[in-house]
Tab-separated table of C-alpha atoms in Angstrom:
chain	number	residue	atom	x	y	z
A	1	MET	CA	43.710	20.884	146.949
A	2	ASN	CA	45.913	22.768	147.556
A	3	LYS	CA	47.925	25.710	145.812
A	4	ASP	CA	50.728	23.420	144.053
A	5	GLN	CA	48.021	20.791	143.433
A	6	VAL	CA	46.731	24.097	141.433
A	7	LYS	CA	49.488	24.911	139.497
A	8	GLY	CA	51.287	21.744	138.965
A	9	ARG	CA	48.291	20.626	137.058
A	10	VAL	CA	48.146	23.907	134.974
A	11	LYS	CA	51.886	23.416	134.482
A	12	GLU	CA	50.849	20.144	133.021
A	13	VAL	CA	48.239	21.611	131.054
A	14	THR	CA	50.539	23.910	129.577
A	15	GLY	CA	53.269	21.636	128.905
A	16	ASN	CA	51.584	19.142	127.100
A	17	VAL	CA	50.227	21.883	124.638
A	18	LYS	CA	53.421	23.266	124.090
A	19	GLU	CA	54.970	19.832	124.043
A	20	THR	CA	51.529	18.662	121.040
A	21	THR	CA	52.911	22.178	119.338
A	22	GLY	CA	55.784	21.526	118.628
A	23	LYS	CA	55.402	17.847	117.134
A	24	VAL	CA	52.913	19.005	115.205
A	25	THR	CA	54.651	22.155	113.990
A	26	GLY	CA	57.617	20.770	113.499
A	27	ASP	CA	59.686	23.119	117.111
A	28	VAL	CA	61.829	20.679	118.719
A	29	LYS	CA	62.550	23.291	120.658
A	30	LEU	CA	59.118	24.137	121.511
A	31	GLU	CA	57.993	20.476	121.979
A	32	GLU	CA	61.006	19.491	124.334
A	33	LYS	CA	59.808	22.885	126.705
A	34	GLY	CA	56.860	21.357	127.126
A	35	LYS	CA	57.880	18.601	128.095
A	36	LEU	CA	59.973	19.906	130.370
A	37	GLN	CA	57.058	22.368	131.552
A	38	LYS	CA	55.147	19.146	131.578
A	39	THR	CA	57.671	17.309	133.988
A	40	LEU	CA	57.866	19.897	136.438
A	41	GLY	CA	54.532	20.442	136.371
A	42	LYS	CA	54.238	17.084	137.772
A	43	VAL	CA	56.941	17.308	140.524
A	44	GLN	CA	55.195	20.323	141.891
A	45	THR	CA	51.765	18.142	141.994
A	46	LYS	CA	52.988	16.118	143.987
A	47	TYR	CA	55.192	18.107	145.814
A	48	GLY	CA	51.414	19.286	146.817
A	49	ASP	CA	50.140	16.038	147.382
A	50	ILE	CA	53.067	15.300	149.917
A	51	LYS	CA	52.501	18.541	152.041
A	52	ASN	CA	47.956	17.196	151.654
A	53	ASP	CA	49.143	14.164	153.236
A	54	LEU	CA	51.031	15.508	155.737
A	55	LYS	CA	48.497	18.052	156.637
A	56	LYS	CA	45.873	15.480	157.413
A	57	ASP	CA	48.059	12.973	159.502
A	58	ARG	CA	48.173	15.899	162.217
């Protein structure tokens, strides 16, 4: 695992927590921030996966 994969997964989890908290408390802004952070985390994780795959192919 590289740092992008780890950071991406942390962002995904944090975003998921924010999204769930926003849903439970009725805070739409927090829910939307959580969704955005979760999506950005997924993108960063995928980027890390690609970097890792390219490194293996060398």
